[in-house]
Amino acid sequence: MNSSKLIHTITQCNGSINVGGGNTICTVTVNNHITGATTESPATVNQCVGSGASTELDCVPLENTTYATVTQCNNAGNGGGADVLCRVNPSAMVTIDVPITVNQCNYSSNGGGSTVECATELNTIVHAAEVTPTQTPTPTETALPAAADTITVAPELAATGVDSASLLISAAAGALLLGLGALLALRRTVVRLRRD
């Protein structure tokens, strides 16, 4: 059975098949997934106590702990010629954040030649807490200033390495002086014509 809800107690196969030649076979597996920090500890076991009156027990571990995490296969397989085979995984871990108890296969298969085979597996899987990455703000686009008009230098000036700006100023000054000289010459010519 799969459950999306948190389960704290599992009880099954108790007082089952108490007739001759009956077999009680039950298994439970619990996988607890925990995100974040937690404190784990080994599961306690109370198993195969008062069982297998006329047979050798095959129980791992064979323990008698009060208020245990797993209580199974107690007072079972007492009918003569019975087999009692019960297991709790040695790596069974529990946490106080998700308390759980398993109670199964107790007072079962007490008829002659009966078999009890029950197992519990507890797994606590701890996942690191997820870290949400910090979002980097998206830079806003800034309009660039309009490009200034460009002046193309004459190829011959660029080849000489001469600064074209000073040449342009000198040429403009020379043209201005020539223009003034021409005006003065024209004025003198006009004045002379009037005197004649």
mmCIF file with all atom_site columns, C-alpha atoms in Angstrom:
data_model
loop_
_atom_site.group_PDB
_atom_site.id
_atom_site.type_symbol
_atom_site.label_atom_id
_atom_site.label_alt_id
_atom_site.label_comp_id
_atom_site.label_asym_id
_atom_site.label_entity_id
_atom_site.label_seq_id
_atom_site.pdbx_PDB_ins_code
_atom_site.Cartn_x
_atom_site.Cartn_y
_atom_site.Cartn_z
_atom_site.occupancy
_atom_site.B_iso_or_equiv
_atom_site.pdbx_formal_charge
_atom_site.auth_seq_id
_atom_site.auth_comp_id
_atom_site.auth_asym_id
_atom_site.auth_atom_id
_atom_site.pdbx_PDB_model_num
ATOM 1   C CA . MET A 1 1   ? 0.000  0.000   0.000   1.00 0.00 ? 1   MET A CA 1
ATOM 2   C CA . ASN A 1 2   ? 1.285  3.462   -0.880  1.00 0.00 ? 2   ASN A CA 1
ATOM 3   C CA . SER A 1 3   ? 0.047  6.447   1.095   1.00 0.00 ? 3   SER A CA 1
ATOM 4   C CA . SER A 1 4   ? 0.494  10.165  0.551   1.00 0.00 ? 4   SER A CA 1
ATOM 5   C CA . LYS A 1 5   ? -0.460 10.761  4.203   1.00 0.00 ? 5   LYS A CA 1
ATOM 6   C CA . LEU A 1 6   ? 1.894  10.526  7.152   1.00 0.00 ? 6   LEU A CA 1
ATOM 7   C CA . ILE A 1 7   ? 1.513  7.122   8.853   1.00 0.00 ? 7   ILE A CA 1
ATOM 8   C CA . HIS A 1 8   ? 2.506  6.672   12.494  1.00 0.00 ? 8   HIS A CA 1
ATOM 9   C CA . THR A 1 9   ? 1.237  3.163   13.295  1.00 0.00 ? 9   THR A CA 1
ATOM 10  C CA . ILE A 1 10  ? 1.130  -0.072  11.294  1.00 0.00 ? 10  ILE A CA 1
ATOM 11  C CA . THR A 1 11  ? -0.744 -3.060  12.751  1.00 0.00 ? 11  THR A CA 1
ATOM 12  C CA . GLN A 1 12  ? -1.262 -6.257  10.773  1.00 0.00 ? 12  GLN A CA 1
ATOM 13  C CA . CYS A 1 13  ? -1.300 -10.078 10.870  1.00 0.00 ? 13  CYS A CA 1
ATOM 14  C CA . ASN A 1 14  ? -1.918 -10.342 14.610  1.00 0.00 ? 14  ASN A CA 1
ATOM 15  C CA . GLY A 1 15  ? -3.865 -13.392 15.892  1.00 0.00 ? 15  GLY A CA 1
ATOM 16  C CA . SER A 1 16  ? -3.763 -14.894 12.413  1.00 0.00 ? 16  SER A CA 1
ATOM 17  C CA . ILE A 1 17  ? -4.051 -18.532 11.192  1.00 0.00 ? 17  ILE A CA 1
ATOM 18  C CA . ASN A 1 18  ? -4.102 -20.375 14.506  1.00 0.00 ? 18  ASN A CA 1
ATOM 19  C CA . VAL A 1 19  ? -4.922 -23.725 12.902  1.00 0.00 ? 19  VAL A CA 1
ATOM 20  C CA . GLY A 1 20  ? -2.689 -26.673 12.097  1.00 0.00 ? 20  GLY A CA 1
ATOM 21  C CA . GLY A 1 21  ? -0.413 -26.155 9.125   1.00 0.00 ? 21  GLY A CA 1
ATOM 22  C CA . GLY A 1 22  ? -1.228 -22.453 8.834   1.00 0.00 ? 22  GLY A CA 1
ATOM 23  C CA . ASN A 1 23  ? 1.348  -20.004 7.531   1.00 0.00 ? 23  ASN A CA 1
ATOM 24  C CA . THR A 1 24  ? 1.523  -16.366 8.567   1.00 0.00 ? 24  THR A CA 1
ATOM 25  C CA . ILE A 1 25  ? 3.707  -14.406 6.152   1.00 0.00 ? 25  ILE A CA 1
ATOM 26  C CA . CYS A 1 26  ? 3.706  -10.620 6.445   1.00 0.00 ? 26  CYS A CA 1
ATOM 27  C CA . THR A 1 27  ? 6.137  -7.865  5.494   1.00 0.00 ? 27  THR A CA 1
ATOM 28  C CA . VAL A 1 28  ? 6.114  -4.112  6.032   1.00 0.00 ? 28  VAL A CA 1
ATOM 29  C CA . THR A 1 29  ? 8.492  -1.557  4.498   1.00 0.00 ? 29  THR A CA 1
ATOM 30  C CA . VAL A 1 30  ? 8.489  2.078   5.566   1.00 0.00 ? 30  VAL A CA 1
ATOM 31  C CA . ASN A 1 31  ? 10.483 4.775   3.736   1.00 0.00 ? 31  ASN A CA 1
ATOM 32  C CA . ASN A 1 32  ? 10.375 8.139   5.473   1.00 0.00 ? 32  ASN A CA 1
ATOM 33  C CA . HIS A 1 33  ? 11.728 11.038  3.383   1.00 0.00 ? 33  HIS A CA 1
ATOM 34  C CA . ILE A 1 34  ? 12.649 14.058  5.495   1.00 0.00 ? 34  ILE A CA 1
ATOM 35  C CA . THR A 1 35  ? 13.893 17.393  4.159   1.00 0.00 ? 35  THR A CA 1
ATOM 36  C CA . GLY A 1 36  ? 16.198 19.375  6.432   1.00 0.00 ? 36  GLY A CA 1
ATOM 37  C CA . ALA A 1 37  ? 18.093 18.561  9.599   1.00 0.00 ? 37  ALA A CA 1
ATOM 38  C CA . THR A 1 38  ? 16.860 15.782  11.902  1.00 0.00 ? 38  THR A CA 1
ATOM 39  C CA . THR A 1 39  ? 18.217 13.498  14.612  1.00 0.00 ? 39  THR A CA 1
ATOM 40  C CA . GLU A 1 40  ? 18.184 9.786   13.817  1.00 0.00 ? 40  GLU A CA 1
ATOM 41  C CA . SER A 1 41  ? 18.435 6.854   16.207  1.00 0.00 ? 41  SER A CA 1
ATOM 42  C CA . PRO A 1 42  ? 18.327 3.040   15.812  1.00 0.00 ? 42  PRO A CA 1
ATOM 43  C CA . ALA A 1 43  ? 14.863 1.500   15.956  1.00 0.00 ? 43  ALA A CA 1
ATOM 44  C CA . THR A 1 44  ? 14.141 -0.530  19.110  1.00 0.00 ? 44  THR A CA 1
ATOM 45  C CA . VAL A 1 45  ? 12.833 -4.107  18.745  1.00 0.00 ? 45  VAL A CA 1
ATOM 46  C CA . ASN A 1 46  ? 10.602 -6.482  20.752  1.00 0.00 ? 46  ASN A CA 1
ATOM 47  C CA . GLN A 1 47  ? 10.562 -9.704  18.739  1.00 0.00 ? 47  GLN A CA 1
ATOM 48  C CA . CYS A 1 48  ? 9.938  -13.464 19.108  1.00 0.00 ? 48  CYS A CA 1
ATOM 49  C CA . VAL A 1 49  ? 9.274  -13.254 22.833  1.00 0.00 ? 49  VAL A CA 1
ATOM 50  C CA . GLY A 1 50  ? 7.342  -16.333 24.059  1.00 0.00 ? 50  GLY A CA 1
ATOM 51  C CA . SER A 1 51  ? 7.421  -17.937 20.611  1.00 0.00 ? 51  SER A CA 1
ATOM 52  C CA . GLY A 1 52  ? 8.573  -21.275 19.111  1.00 0.00 ? 52  GLY A CA 1
ATOM 53  C CA . ALA A 1 53  ? 7.858  -23.467 22.137  1.00 0.00 ? 53  ALA A CA 1
ATOM 54  C CA . SER A 1 54  ? 9.124  -26.602 20.402  1.00 0.00 ? 54  SER A CA 1
ATOM 55  C CA . THR A 1 55  ? 11.409 -25.204 17.724  1.00 0.00 ? 55  THR A CA 1
ATOM 56  C CA . GLU A 1 56  ? 14.556 -23.143 17.443  1.00 0.00 ? 56  GLU A CA 1
ATOM 57  C CA . LEU A 1 57  ? 13.846 -19.516 16.746  1.00 0.00 ? 57  LEU A CA 1
ATOM 58  C CA . ASP A 1 58  ? 15.345 -17.765 13.737  1.00 0.00 ? 58  ASP A CA 1
ATOM 59  C CA . CYS A 1 59  ? 14.827 -14.155 14.751  1.00 0.00 ? 59  CYS A CA 1
ATOM 60  C CA . VAL A 1 60  ? 17.176 -11.251 14.055  1.00 0.00 ? 60  VAL A CA 1
ATOM 61  C CA . PRO A 1 61  ? 17.474 -9.493  16.359  1.00 0.00 ? 61  PRO A CA 1
ATOM 62  C CA . LEU A 1 62  ? 16.098 -11.526 19.256  1.00 0.00 ? 62  LEU A CA 1
ATOM 63  C CA . GLU A 1 63  ? 15.254 -8.744  21.674  1.00 0.00 ? 63  GLU A CA 1
ATOM 64  C CA . ASN A 1 64  ? 12.765 -7.888  24.382  1.00 0.00 ? 64  ASN A CA 1
ATOM 65  C CA . THR A 1 65  ? 12.360 -4.112  24.630  1.00 0.00 ? 65  THR A CA 1
ATOM 66  C CA . THR A 1 66  ? 9.359  -2.447  26.226  1.00 0.00 ? 66  THR A CA 1
ATOM 67  C CA . TYR A 1 67  ? 7.532  0.155   24.117  1.00 0.00 ? 67  TYR A CA 1
ATOM 68  C CA . ALA A 1 68  ? 9.660  -0.765  21.114  1.00 0.00 ? 68  ALA A CA 1
ATOM 69  C CA . THR A 1 69  ? 9.462  0.704   17.640  1.00 0.00 ? 69  THR A CA 1
ATOM 70  C CA . VAL A 1 70  ? 8.885  -2.790  16.185  1.00 0.00 ? 70  VAL A CA 1
ATOM 71  C CA . THR A 1 71  ? 6.904  -5.429  18.072  1.00 0.00 ? 71  THR A CA 1
ATOM 72  C CA . GLN A 1 72  ? 6.471  -8.613  16.064  1.00 0.00 ? 72  GLN A CA 1
ATOM 73  C CA . CYS A 1 73  ? 6.346  -12.423 16.161  1.00 0.00 ? 73  CYS A CA 1
ATOM 74  C CA . ASN A 1 74  ? 5.658  -12.564 19.905  1.00 0.00 ? 74  ASN A CA 1
ATOM 75  C CA . ASN A 1 75  ? 3.707  -15.544 21.338  1.00 0.00 ? 75  ASN A CA 1
ATOM 76  C CA . ALA A 1 76  ? 3.645  -17.106 17.880  1.00 0.00 ? 76  ALA A CA 1
ATOM 77  C CA . GLY A 1 77  ? 4.501  -20.507 16.364  1.00 0.00 ? 77  GLY A CA 1
ATOM 78  C CA . ASN A 1 78  ? 3.812  -22.496 19.549  1.00 0.00 ? 78  ASN A CA 1
ATOM 79  C CA . GLY A 1 79  ? 1.818  -25.377 18.062  1.00 0.00 ? 79  GLY A CA 1
ATOM 80  C CA . GLY A 1 80  ? 4.644  -27.895 17.712  1.00 0.00 ? 80  GLY A CA 1
ATOM 81  C CA . GLY A 1 81  ? 6.764  -28.373 14.630  1.00 0.00 ? 81  GLY A CA 1
ATOM 82  C CA . ALA A 1 82  ? 6.448  -24.674 13.846  1.00 0.00 ? 82  ALA A CA 1
ATOM 83  C CA . ASP A 1 83  ? 9.002  -22.437 12.174  1.00 0.00 ? 83  ASP A CA 1
ATOM 84  C CA . VAL A 1 84  ? 9.503  -18.881 13.386  1.00 0.00 ? 84  VAL A CA 1
ATOM 85  C CA . LEU A 1 85  ? 11.502 -16.715 11.001  1.00 0.00 ? 85  LEU A CA 1
ATOM 86  C CA . CYS A 1 86  ? 11.353 -12.974 11.737  1.00 0.00 ? 86  CYS A CA 1
ATOM 87  C CA . ARG A 1 87  ? 13.568 -10.041 10.740  1.00 0.00 ? 87  ARG A CA 1
ATOM 88  C CA . VAL A 1 88  ? 14.053 -6.316  11.350  1.00 0.00 ? 88  VAL A CA 1
ATOM 89  C CA . ASN A 1 89  ? 16.614 -4.686  9.042   1.00 0.00 ? 89  ASN A CA 1
ATOM 90  C CA . PRO A 1 90  ? 19.802 -3.947  11.017  1.00 0.00 ? 90  PRO A CA 1
ATOM 91  C CA . SER A 1 91  ? 20.017 -0.427  9.609   1.00 0.00 ? 91  SER A CA 1
ATOM 92  C CA . ALA A 1 92  ? 16.523 0.504   10.775  1.00 0.00 ? 92  ALA A CA 1
ATOM 93  C CA . MET A 1 93  ? 16.592 4.157   11.814  1.00 0.00 ? 93  MET A CA 1
ATOM 94  C CA . VAL A 1 94  ? 13.852 6.383   13.168  1.00 0.00 ? 94  VAL A CA 1
ATOM 95  C CA . THR A 1 95  ? 13.519 10.052  14.036  1.00 0.00 ? 95  THR A CA 1
ATOM 96  C CA . ILE A 1 96  ? 11.432 11.909  16.581  1.00 0.00 ? 96  ILE A CA 1
ATOM 97  C CA . ASP A 1 97  ? 10.242 14.150  13.751  1.00 0.00 ? 97  ASP A CA 1
ATOM 98  C CA . VAL A 1 98  ? 8.293  11.207  12.269  1.00 0.00 ? 98  VAL A CA 1
ATOM 99  C CA . PRO A 1 99  ? 7.517  8.738   15.073  1.00 0.00 ? 99  PRO A CA 1
ATOM 100 C CA . ILE A 1 100 ? 6.316  5.310   13.929  1.00 0.00 ? 100 ILE A CA 1
ATOM 101 C CA . THR A 1 101 ? 5.509  1.910   15.449  1.00 0.00 ? 101 THR A CA 1
ATOM 102 C CA . VAL A 1 102 ? 5.011  -1.483  13.809  1.00 0.00 ? 102 VAL A CA 1
ATOM 103 C CA . ASN A 1 103 ? 2.963  -4.216  15.494  1.00 0.00 ? 103 ASN A CA 1
ATOM 104 C CA . GLN A 1 104 ? 2.587  -7.432  13.484  1.00 0.00 ? 104 GLN A CA 1
ATOM 105 C CA . CYS A 1 105 ? 2.497  -11.262 13.546  1.00 0.00 ? 105 CYS A CA 1
ATOM 106 C CA . ASN A 1 106 ? 1.882  -11.504 17.274  1.00 0.00 ? 106 ASN A CA 1
ATOM 107 C CA . TYR A 1 107 ? -0.203 -14.440 18.650  1.00 0.00 ? 107 TYR A CA 1
ATOM 108 C CA . SER A 1 108 ? -0.219 -16.019 15.207  1.00 0.00 ? 108 SER A CA 1
ATOM 109 C CA . SER A 1 109 ? 0.254  -19.527 13.678  1.00 0.00 ? 109 SER A CA 1
ATOM 110 C CA . ASN A 1 110 ? -0.025 -21.407 16.958  1.00 0.00 ? 110 ASN A CA 1
ATOM 111 C CA . GLY A 1 111 ? -1.428 -24.558 15.331  1.00 0.00 ? 111 GLY A CA 1
ATOM 112 C CA . GLY A 1 112 ? 0.732  -27.660 14.822  1.00 0.00 ? 112 GLY A CA 1
ATOM 113 C CA . GLY A 1 113 ? 3.196  -27.410 11.938  1.00 0.00 ? 113 GLY A CA 1
ATOM 114 C CA . SER A 1 114 ? 2.512  -23.734 11.400  1.00 0.00 ? 114 SER A CA 1
ATOM 115 C CA . THR A 1 115 ? 4.983  -21.179 10.063  1.00 0.00 ? 115 THR A CA 1
ATOM 116 C CA . VAL A 1 116 ? 5.558  -17.546 10.991  1.00 0.00 ? 116 VAL A CA 1
ATOM 117 C CA . GLU A 1 117 ? 7.606  -15.469 8.551   1.00 0.00 ? 117 GLU A CA 1
ATOM 118 C CA . CYS A 1 118 ? 7.453  -11.735 9.146   1.00 0.00 ? 118 CYS A CA 1
ATOM 119 C CA . ALA A 1 119 ? 9.805  -8.860  8.375   1.00 0.00 ? 119 ALA A CA 1
ATOM 120 C CA . THR A 1 120 ? 9.989  -5.129  9.002   1.00 0.00 ? 120 THR A CA 1
ATOM 121 C CA . GLU A 1 121 ? 12.190 -2.673  7.117   1.00 0.00 ? 121 GLU A CA 1
ATOM 122 C CA . LEU A 1 122 ? 12.452 0.927   8.242   1.00 0.00 ? 122 LEU A CA 1
ATOM 123 C CA . ASN A 1 123 ? 14.365 3.497   6.195   1.00 0.00 ? 123 ASN A CA 1
ATOM 124 C CA . THR A 1 124 ? 14.791 7.159   7.043   1.00 0.00 ? 124 THR A CA 1
ATOM 125 C CA . ILE A 1 125 ? 16.086 9.164   4.064   1.00 0.00 ? 125 ILE A CA 1
ATOM 126 C CA . VAL A 1 126 ? 17.211 12.697  4.906   1.00 0.00 ? 126 VAL A CA 1
ATOM 127 C CA . HIS A 1 127 ? 17.407 15.233  2.081   1.00 0.00 ? 127 HIS A CA 1
ATOM 128 C CA . ALA A 1 128 ? 19.269 18.524  2.310   1.00 0.00 ? 128 ALA A CA 1
ATOM 129 C CA . ALA A 1 129 ? 17.042 21.573  2.498   1.00 0.00 ? 129 ALA A CA 1
ATOM 130 C CA . GLU A 1 130 ? 16.601 23.222  -0.874  1.00 0.00 ? 130 GLU A CA 1
ATOM 131 C CA . VAL A 1 131 ? 18.203 26.634  -1.235  1.00 0.00 ? 131 VAL A CA 1
ATOM 132 C CA . THR A 1 132 ? 16.370 29.066  -3.472  1.00 0.00 ? 132 THR A CA 1
ATOM 133 C CA . PRO A 1 133 ? 18.917 30.974  -5.547  1.00 0.00 ? 133 PRO A CA 1
ATOM 134 C CA . THR A 1 134 ? 18.812 34.766  -5.362  1.00 0.00 ? 134 THR A CA 1
ATOM 135 C CA . GLN A 1 135 ? 17.429 36.232  -8.538  1.00 0.00 ? 135 GLN A CA 1
ATOM 136 C CA . THR A 1 136 ? 19.774 38.686  -10.267 1.00 0.00 ? 136 THR A CA 1
ATOM 137 C CA . PRO A 1 137 ? 17.835 41.735  -11.437 1.00 0.00 ? 137 PRO A CA 1
ATOM 138 C CA . THR A 1 138 ? 17.687 42.150  -15.190 1.00 0.00 ? 138 THR A CA 1
ATOM 139 C CA . PRO A 1 139 ? 19.614 45.263  -16.233 1.00 0.00 ? 139 PRO A CA 1
ATOM 140 C CA . THR A 1 140 ? 17.504 47.909  -17.924 1.00 0.00 ? 140 THR A CA 1
ATOM 141 C CA . GLU A 1 141 ? 18.546 49.182  -21.327 1.00 0.00 ? 141 GLU A CA 1
ATOM 142 C CA . THR A 1 142 ? 19.819 52.776  -21.377 1.00 0.00 ? 142 THR A CA 1
ATOM 143 C CA . ALA A 1 143 ? 19.557 54.743  -24.602 1.00 0.00 ? 143 ALA A CA 1
ATOM 144 C CA . LEU A 1 144 ? 22.964 55.803  -25.893 1.00 0.00 ? 144 LEU A CA 1
ATOM 145 C CA . PRO A 1 145 ? 23.481 59.428  -27.043 1.00 0.00 ? 145 PRO A CA 1
ATOM 146 C CA . ALA A 1 146 ? 23.311 59.998  -30.769 1.00 0.00 ? 146 ALA A CA 1
ATOM 147 C CA . ALA A 1 147 ? 26.654 59.645  -32.497 1.00 0.00 ? 147 ALA A CA 1
ATOM 148 C CA . ALA A 1 148 ? 28.355 62.905  -33.471 1.00 0.00 ? 148 ALA A CA 1
ATOM 149 C CA . ASP A 1 149 ? 28.901 63.661  -37.144 1.00 0.00 ? 149 ASP A CA 1
ATOM 150 C CA . THR A 1 150 ? 32.211 62.320  -38.326 1.00 0.00 ? 150 THR A CA 1
ATOM 151 C CA . ILE A 1 151 ? 34.714 64.131  -40.515 1.00 0.00 ? 151 ILE A CA 1
ATOM 152 C CA . THR A 1 152 ? 36.588 62.127  -43.073 1.00 0.00 ? 152 THR A CA 1
ATOM 153 C CA . VAL A 1 153 ? 40.190 63.256  -43.407 1.00 0.00 ? 153 VAL A CA 1
ATOM 154 C CA . ALA A 1 154 ? 41.628 63.381  -46.887 1.00 0.00 ? 154 ALA A CA 1
ATOM 155 C CA . PRO A 1 155 ? 43.661 60.217  -47.497 1.00 0.00 ? 155 PRO A CA 1
ATOM 156 C CA . GLU A 1 156 ? 46.830 62.179  -48.290 1.00 0.00 ? 156 GLU A CA 1
ATOM 157 C CA . LEU A 1 157 ? 46.637 64.013  -44.963 1.00 0.00 ? 157 LEU A CA 1
ATOM 158 C CA . ALA A 1 158 ? 46.050 60.826  -43.036 1.00 0.00 ? 158 ALA A CA 1
ATOM 159 C CA . ALA A 1 159 ? 49.058 59.269  -44.725 1.00 0.00 ? 159 ALA A CA 1
ATOM 160 C CA . THR A 1 160 ? 51.343 62.113  -43.634 1.00 0.00 ? 160 THR A CA 1
ATOM 161 C CA . GLY A 1 161 ? 50.215 62.013  -40.043 1.00 0.00 ? 161 GLY A CA 1
ATOM 162 C CA . VAL A 1 162 ? 49.546 65.771  -40.095 1.00 0.00 ? 162 VAL A CA 1
ATOM 163 C CA . ASP A 1 163 ? 46.763 67.059  -37.911 1.00 0.00 ? 163 ASP A CA 1
ATOM 164 C CA . SER A 1 164 ? 43.999 68.025  -40.332 1.00 0.00 ? 164 SER A CA 1
ATOM 165 C CA . ALA A 1 165 ? 42.329 70.414  -37.888 1.00 0.00 ? 165 ALA A CA 1
ATOM 166 C CA . SER A 1 166 ? 45.198 72.941  -37.939 1.00 0.00 ? 166 SER A CA 1
ATOM 167 C CA . LEU A 1 167 ? 45.408 72.717  -41.744 1.00 0.00 ? 167 LEU A CA 1
ATOM 168 C CA . LEU A 1 168 ? 41.723 73.442  -42.053 1.00 0.00 ? 168 LEU A CA 1
ATOM 169 C CA . ILE A 1 169 ? 42.055 76.480  -39.783 1.00 0.00 ? 169 ILE A CA 1
ATOM 170 C CA . SER A 1 170 ? 45.105 77.743  -41.707 1.00 0.00 ? 170 SER A CA 1
ATOM 171 C CA . ALA A 1 171 ? 43.300 77.297  -45.021 1.00 0.00 ? 171 ALA A CA 1
ATOM 172 C CA . ALA A 1 172 ? 40.267 79.176  -43.740 1.00 0.00 ? 172 ALA A CA 1
ATOM 173 C CA . ALA A 1 173 ? 42.451 82.045  -42.434 1.00 0.00 ? 173 ALA A CA 1
ATOM 174 C CA . GLY A 1 174 ? 44.312 82.261  -45.747 1.00 0.00 ? 174 GLY A CA 1
ATOM 175 C CA . ALA A 1 175 ? 41.061 82.384  -47.705 1.00 0.00 ? 175 ALA A CA 1
ATOM 176 C CA . LEU A 1 176 ? 39.813 85.145  -45.429 1.00 0.00 ? 176 LEU A CA 1
ATOM 177 C CA . LEU A 1 177 ? 42.962 87.200  -45.930 1.00 0.00 ? 177 LEU A CA 1
ATOM 178 C CA . LEU A 1 178 ? 42.798 86.758  -49.714 1.00 0.00 ? 178 LEU A CA 1
ATOM 179 C CA . GLY A 1 179 ? 39.193 87.854  -49.674 1.00 0.00 ? 179 GLY A CA 1
ATOM 180 C CA . LEU A 1 180 ? 40.017 90.997  -47.688 1.00 0.00 ? 180 LEU A CA 1
ATOM 181 C CA . GLY A 1 181 ? 42.930 91.803  -49.989 1.00 0.00 ? 181 GLY A CA 1
ATOM 182 C CA . ALA A 1 182 ? 40.677 91.458  -53.040 1.00 0.00 ? 182 ALA A CA 1
ATOM 183 C CA . LEU A 1 183 ? 38.112 93.796  -51.511 1.00 0.00 ? 183 LEU A CA 1
ATOM 184 C CA . LEU A 1 184 ? 40.743 96.420  -50.760 1.00 0.00 ? 184 LEU A CA 1
ATOM 185 C CA . ALA A 1 185 ? 42.146 96.206  -54.279 1.00 0.00 ? 185 ALA A CA 1
ATOM 186 C CA . LEU A 1 186 ? 38.663 96.563  -55.738 1.00 0.00 ? 186 LEU A CA 1
ATOM 187 C CA . ARG A 1 187 ? 37.977 99.582  -53.551 1.00 0.00 ? 187 ARG A CA 1
ATOM 188 C CA . ARG A 1 188 ? 41.176 101.322 -54.706 1.00 0.00 ? 188 ARG A CA 1
ATOM 189 C CA . THR A 1 189 ? 40.297 100.627 -58.309 1.00 0.00 ? 189 THR A CA 1
ATOM 190 C CA . VAL A 1 190 ? 36.845 102.133 -57.856 1.00 0.00 ? 190 VAL A CA 1
ATOM 191 C CA . VAL A 1 191 ? 38.266 105.200 -56.149 1.00 0.00 ? 191 VAL A CA 1
ATOM 192 C CA . ARG A 1 192 ? 40.784 105.765 -58.940 1.00 0.00 ? 192 ARG A CA 1
ATOM 193 C CA . LEU A 1 193 ? 38.088 105.491 -61.568 1.00 0.00 ? 193 LEU A CA 1
ATOM 194 C CA . ARG A 1 194 ? 36.068 108.238 -59.914 1.00 0.00 ? 194 ARG A CA 1
ATOM 195 C CA . ARG A 1 195 ? 39.009 110.609 -59.765 1.00 0.00 ? 195 ARG A CA 1
ATOM 196 C CA . ASP A 1 196 ? 39.716 110.151 -63.406 1.00 0.00 ? 196 ASP A CA 1
#
